Coordinates of C-alpha atoms and ligand atoms in Angstrom, one line a residue:
X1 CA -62.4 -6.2 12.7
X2 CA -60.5 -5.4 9.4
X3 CA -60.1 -2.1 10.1
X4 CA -58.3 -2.2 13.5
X5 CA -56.0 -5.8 12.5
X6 CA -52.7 -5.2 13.6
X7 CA -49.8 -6.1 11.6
X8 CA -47.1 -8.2 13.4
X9 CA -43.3 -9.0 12.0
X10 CA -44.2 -12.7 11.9
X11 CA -48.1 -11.8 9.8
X12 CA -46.9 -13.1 6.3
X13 CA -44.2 -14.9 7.7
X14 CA -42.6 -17.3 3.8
X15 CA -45.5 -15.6 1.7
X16 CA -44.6 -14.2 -1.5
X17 CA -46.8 -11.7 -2.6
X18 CA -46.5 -9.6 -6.1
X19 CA -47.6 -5.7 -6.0
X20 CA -48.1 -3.7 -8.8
X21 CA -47.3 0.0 -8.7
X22 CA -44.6 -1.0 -6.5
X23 CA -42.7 2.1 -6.9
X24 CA -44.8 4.7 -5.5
X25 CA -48.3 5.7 -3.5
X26 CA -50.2 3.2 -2.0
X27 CA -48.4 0.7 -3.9
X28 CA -44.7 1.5 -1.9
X29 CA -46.2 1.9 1.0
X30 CA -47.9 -1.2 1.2
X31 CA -44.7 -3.5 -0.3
X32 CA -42.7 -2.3 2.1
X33 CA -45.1 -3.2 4.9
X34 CA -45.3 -6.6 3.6
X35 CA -41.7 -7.0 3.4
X36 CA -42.2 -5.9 7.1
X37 CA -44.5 -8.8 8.0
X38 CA -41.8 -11.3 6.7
X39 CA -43.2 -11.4 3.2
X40 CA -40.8 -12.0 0.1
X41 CA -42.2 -9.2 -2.3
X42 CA -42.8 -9.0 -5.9
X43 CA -42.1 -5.9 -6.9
X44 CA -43.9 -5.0 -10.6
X45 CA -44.0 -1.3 -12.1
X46 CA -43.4 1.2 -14.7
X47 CA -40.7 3.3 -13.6
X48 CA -37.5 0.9 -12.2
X49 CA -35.6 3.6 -10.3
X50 CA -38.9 3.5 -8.6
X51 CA -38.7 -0.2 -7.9
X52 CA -34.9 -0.1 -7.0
X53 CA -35.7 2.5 -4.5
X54 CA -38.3 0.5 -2.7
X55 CA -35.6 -2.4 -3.2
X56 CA -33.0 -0.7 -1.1
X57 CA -34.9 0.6 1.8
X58 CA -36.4 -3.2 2.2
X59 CA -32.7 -4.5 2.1
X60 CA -31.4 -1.5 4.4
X61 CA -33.9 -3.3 7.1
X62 CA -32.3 -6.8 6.8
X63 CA -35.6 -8.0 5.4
X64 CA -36.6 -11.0 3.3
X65 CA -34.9 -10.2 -0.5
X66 CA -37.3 -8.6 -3.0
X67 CA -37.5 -8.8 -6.3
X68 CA -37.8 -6.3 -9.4
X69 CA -40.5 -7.4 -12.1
X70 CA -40.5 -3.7 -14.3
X71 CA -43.5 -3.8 -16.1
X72 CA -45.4 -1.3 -18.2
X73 CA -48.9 -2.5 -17.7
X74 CA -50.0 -0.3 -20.4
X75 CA -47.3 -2.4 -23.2
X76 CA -47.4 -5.6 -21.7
X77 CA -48.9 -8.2 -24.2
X78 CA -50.5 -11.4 -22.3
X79 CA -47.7 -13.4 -23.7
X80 CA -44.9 -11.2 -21.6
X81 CA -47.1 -11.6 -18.2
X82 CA -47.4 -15.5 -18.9
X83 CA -43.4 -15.3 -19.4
X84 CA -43.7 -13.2 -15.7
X85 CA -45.5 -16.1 -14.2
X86 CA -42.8 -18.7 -15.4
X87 CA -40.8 -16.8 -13.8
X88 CA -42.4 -17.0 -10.6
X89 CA -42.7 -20.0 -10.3
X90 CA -39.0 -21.0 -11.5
X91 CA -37.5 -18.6 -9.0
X92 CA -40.0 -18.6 -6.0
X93 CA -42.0 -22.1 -6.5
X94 CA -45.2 -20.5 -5.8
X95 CA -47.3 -17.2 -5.2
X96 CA -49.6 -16.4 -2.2
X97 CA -50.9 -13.3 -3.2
X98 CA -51.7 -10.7 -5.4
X99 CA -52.3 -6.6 -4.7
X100 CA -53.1 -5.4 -7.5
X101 CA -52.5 -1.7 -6.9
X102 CA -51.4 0.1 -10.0
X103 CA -53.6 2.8 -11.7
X104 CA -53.8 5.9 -13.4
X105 CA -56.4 8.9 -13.0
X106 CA -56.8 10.0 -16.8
X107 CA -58.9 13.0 -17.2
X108 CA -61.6 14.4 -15.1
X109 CA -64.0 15.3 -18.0
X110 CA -67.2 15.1 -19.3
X111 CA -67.9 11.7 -21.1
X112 CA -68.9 14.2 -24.0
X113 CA -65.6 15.4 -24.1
X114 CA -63.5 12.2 -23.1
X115 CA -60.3 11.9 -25.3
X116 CA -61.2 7.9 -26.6
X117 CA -57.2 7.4 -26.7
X118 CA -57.1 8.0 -22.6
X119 CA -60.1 6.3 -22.5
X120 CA -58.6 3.1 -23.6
X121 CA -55.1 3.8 -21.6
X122 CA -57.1 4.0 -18.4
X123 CA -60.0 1.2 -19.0
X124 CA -56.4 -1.2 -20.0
X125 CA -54.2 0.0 -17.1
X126 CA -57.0 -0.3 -14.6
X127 CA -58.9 -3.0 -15.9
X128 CA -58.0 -5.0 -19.1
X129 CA -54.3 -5.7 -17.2
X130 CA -55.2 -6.8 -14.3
X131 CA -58.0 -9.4 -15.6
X132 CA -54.8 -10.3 -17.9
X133 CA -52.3 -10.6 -15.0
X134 CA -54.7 -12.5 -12.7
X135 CA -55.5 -15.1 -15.6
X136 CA -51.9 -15.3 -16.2
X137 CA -50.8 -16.0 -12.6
X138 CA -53.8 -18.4 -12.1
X139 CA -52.1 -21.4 -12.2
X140 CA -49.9 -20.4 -9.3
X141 CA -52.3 -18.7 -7.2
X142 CA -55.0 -21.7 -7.5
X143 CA -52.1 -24.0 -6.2
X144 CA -51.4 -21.6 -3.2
X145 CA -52.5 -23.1 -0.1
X146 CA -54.0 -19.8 0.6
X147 CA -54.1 -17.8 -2.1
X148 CA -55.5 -14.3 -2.2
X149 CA -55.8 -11.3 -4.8
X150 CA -56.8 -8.5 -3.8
X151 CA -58.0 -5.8 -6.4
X152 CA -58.5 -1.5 -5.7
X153 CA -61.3 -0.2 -6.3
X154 CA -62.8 3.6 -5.3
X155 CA -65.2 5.3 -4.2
X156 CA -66.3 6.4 -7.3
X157 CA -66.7 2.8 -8.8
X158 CA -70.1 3.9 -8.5
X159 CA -70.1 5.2 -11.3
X160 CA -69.4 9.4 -10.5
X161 CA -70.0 11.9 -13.1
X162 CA -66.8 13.7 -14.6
X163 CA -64.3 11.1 -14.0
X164 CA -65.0 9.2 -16.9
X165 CA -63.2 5.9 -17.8
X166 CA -62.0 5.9 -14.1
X167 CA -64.8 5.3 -12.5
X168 CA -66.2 2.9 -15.2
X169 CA -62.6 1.0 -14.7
X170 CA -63.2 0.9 -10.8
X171 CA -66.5 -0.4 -11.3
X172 CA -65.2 -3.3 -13.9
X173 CA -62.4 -4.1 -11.2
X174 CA -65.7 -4.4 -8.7
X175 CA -67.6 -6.5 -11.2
X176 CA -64.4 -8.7 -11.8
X177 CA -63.6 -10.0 -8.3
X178 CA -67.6 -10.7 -8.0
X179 CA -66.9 -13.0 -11.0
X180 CA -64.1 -14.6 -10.0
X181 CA -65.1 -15.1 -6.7
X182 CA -68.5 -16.7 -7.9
X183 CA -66.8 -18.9 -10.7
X184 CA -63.8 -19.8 -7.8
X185 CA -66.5 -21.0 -5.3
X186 CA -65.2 -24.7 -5.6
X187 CA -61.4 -23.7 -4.8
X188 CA -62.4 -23.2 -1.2
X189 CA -58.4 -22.0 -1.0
X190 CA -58.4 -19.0 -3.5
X191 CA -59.9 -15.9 -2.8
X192 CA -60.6 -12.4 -4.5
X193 CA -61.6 -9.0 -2.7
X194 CA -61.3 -5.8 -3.3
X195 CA -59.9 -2.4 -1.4
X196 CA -61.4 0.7 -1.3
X197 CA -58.7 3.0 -0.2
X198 CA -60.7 5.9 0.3
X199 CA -58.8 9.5 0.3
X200 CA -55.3 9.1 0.9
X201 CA -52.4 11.4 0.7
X202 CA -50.6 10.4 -2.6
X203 CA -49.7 11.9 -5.6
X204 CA -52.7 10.8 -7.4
X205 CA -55.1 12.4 -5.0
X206 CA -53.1 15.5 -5.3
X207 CA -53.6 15.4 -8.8
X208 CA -57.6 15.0 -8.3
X209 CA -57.6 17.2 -5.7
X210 CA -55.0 19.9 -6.2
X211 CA -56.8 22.8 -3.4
X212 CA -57.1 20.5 -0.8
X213 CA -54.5 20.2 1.9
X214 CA -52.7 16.9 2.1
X215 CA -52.2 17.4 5.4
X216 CA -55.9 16.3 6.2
X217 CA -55.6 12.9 4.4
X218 CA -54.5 9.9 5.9
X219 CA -51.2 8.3 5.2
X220 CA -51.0 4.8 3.4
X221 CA -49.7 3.9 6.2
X222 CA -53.0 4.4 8.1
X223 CA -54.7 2.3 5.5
X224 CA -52.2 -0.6 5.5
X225 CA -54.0 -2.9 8.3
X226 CA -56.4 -3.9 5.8
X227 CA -54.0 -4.6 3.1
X228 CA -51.9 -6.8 5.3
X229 CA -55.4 -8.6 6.9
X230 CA -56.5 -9.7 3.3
X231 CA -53.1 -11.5 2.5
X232 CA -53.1 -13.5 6.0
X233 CA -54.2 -17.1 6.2
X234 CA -57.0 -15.7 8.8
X235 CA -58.7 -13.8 5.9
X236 CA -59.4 -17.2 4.1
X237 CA -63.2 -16.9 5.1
X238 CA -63.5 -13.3 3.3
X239 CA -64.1 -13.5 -0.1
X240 CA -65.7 -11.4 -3.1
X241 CA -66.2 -8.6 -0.5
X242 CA -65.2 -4.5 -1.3
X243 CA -63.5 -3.3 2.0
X244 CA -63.8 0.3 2.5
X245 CA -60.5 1.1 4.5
X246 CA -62.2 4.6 5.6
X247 CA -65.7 5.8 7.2
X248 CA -67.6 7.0 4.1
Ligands
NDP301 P1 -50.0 6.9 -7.4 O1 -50.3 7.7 -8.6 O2 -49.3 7.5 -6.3 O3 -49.3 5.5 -7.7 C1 -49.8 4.7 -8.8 C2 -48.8 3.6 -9.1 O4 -49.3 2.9 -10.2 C3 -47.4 4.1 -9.4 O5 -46.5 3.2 -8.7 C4 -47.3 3.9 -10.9 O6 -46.0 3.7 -11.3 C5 -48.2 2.7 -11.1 N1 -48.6 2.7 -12.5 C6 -49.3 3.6 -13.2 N2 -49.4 3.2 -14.5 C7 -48.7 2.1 -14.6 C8 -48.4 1.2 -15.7 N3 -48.8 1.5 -17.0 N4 -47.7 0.1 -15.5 C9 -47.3 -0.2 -14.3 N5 -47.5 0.6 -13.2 C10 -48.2 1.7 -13.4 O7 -51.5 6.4 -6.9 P2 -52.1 5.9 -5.5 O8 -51.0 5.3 -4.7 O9 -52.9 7.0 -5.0 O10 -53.1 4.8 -6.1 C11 -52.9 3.4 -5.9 C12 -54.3 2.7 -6.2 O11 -55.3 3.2 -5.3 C13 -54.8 3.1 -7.6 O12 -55.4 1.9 -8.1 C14 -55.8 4.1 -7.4 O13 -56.8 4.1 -8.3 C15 -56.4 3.7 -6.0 N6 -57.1 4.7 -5.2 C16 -56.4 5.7 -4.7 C17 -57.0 6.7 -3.9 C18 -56.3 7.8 -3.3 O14 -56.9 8.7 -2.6 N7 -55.0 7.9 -3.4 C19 -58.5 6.6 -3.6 C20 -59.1 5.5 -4.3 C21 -58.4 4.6 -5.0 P3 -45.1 4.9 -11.9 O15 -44.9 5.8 -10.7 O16 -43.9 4.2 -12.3 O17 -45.9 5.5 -13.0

């Protein structure tokens, strides 16, 4: 069971695995629990004192070296990601896996009222981006031996009134790993799911949420088995599924 996987030192023992929204939330959280399980970490974000923090702590434990990739995912032109992915492959040889994990709220308005300028910085950030980052790394994750990218979705992907181009971005991010996954079927190696975090105590949640008590969220940390299952070579067999890391 997903769910109840339990991470070991050795569980992503030589994999190098890039994260977006490395810096903070989910997205730190799950880094430095890679970087725990033996993985080399790709570090990508928007805010590099962020990333440098994250940086140190994984270095403080005597782990596997990460590295900083700062990139503003709202910015970044296609050309700049294809540079990243030279990179990658210059540096590192190859990349295992993907989380992508970055994301922004926008408003919680009406469609009626929804400001078209957030609209498109939250459809780009949370959708447009990460089909652009996932064609650009391609290459390297299709010669993986087990490659795997793992996308965030929500549980309003369903489409929930008031949150706008959020929702509509978290059901693109759905739709996308169901197309890559069907037009991947014949590169038995490469796979593509999708997370649903559910309610976790993070700054964006607190945003969404500002009367509830964070205190009755779980941590990331409680949601990190699944994160860690998806990028192990025993997850090989699970592909284009949404895995809901909390009861619903
Ligand atoms: P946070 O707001 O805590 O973290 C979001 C991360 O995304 C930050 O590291 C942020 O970097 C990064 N980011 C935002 N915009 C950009 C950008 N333009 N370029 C690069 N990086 C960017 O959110 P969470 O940790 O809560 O969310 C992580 C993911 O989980 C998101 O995709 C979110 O939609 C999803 N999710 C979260 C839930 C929750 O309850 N927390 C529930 C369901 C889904 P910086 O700090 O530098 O801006």
């Amino acid at each position: 069971d997903i769910l109840n996987y339990t991470p070991t030192t050795d569980s992503l023992a030589d994999k190098i695995i890039l994260v977006t929204g490395a810096g903070d939330g989910i997205g730190k959280v799950a880094s430095l629990t890679y970087a725990k399980c033996g993985a080399t970490v790709l570090l990508l974000g928007k805010t590099e004192s962020k990333l440098e923090a994250v940086y140190d702590e994984i270095e403080s434990l005597g782990l596997a070296m990460p590295a900083i990739l700062p990139m503003d995912l709202e910015k970044a032109s296609f050309a700049q990601m294809n540079e990243l992915a030279t990179l990658i492959q210059k540096e590192f040889g190859r990349l295992d896996g993907v989380l992508h994990n970055a994301g922004v709220l926008g408003a919680l308005t009406p469609l009626e009222m929804y400001d078209p300028i957030t609209f498109e910085q939250v459809m780009h950030v949370n959708g447009t981006a990460v089909f652009m980052l996932t064609q650009a790394l391609f290459p390297l994750l299709v010669s993986a031996p087990s490659g795997s990218v793992v996308f965030t979705s929500s549980g309003v992907a369903k489409v929930r009134p008031f949150w706008g181009a959020y929702a509509l971005s978290k059901q693109m991010i759905e739709g996308m790993s169901t197309i890559f996954t069907e037009e991947t079927k014949n590169h038995t190696a490469l796979r593509f799911n999708c997370i649903n975090p559910g309610a976790t105590r993070t700054n964006m949640r607190a945003h969404a949420f500002p009367g509830e008590n964070p205190l009755t969220l779980k941590t990331p940390e409680d949601i990190m088995p699944a994160y860690v299952y998806l990028m192990t070579d025993m997850a090989s067999g699970v592909k284009g599924q949404v895995i809901h890391c909390q009861p619903k």
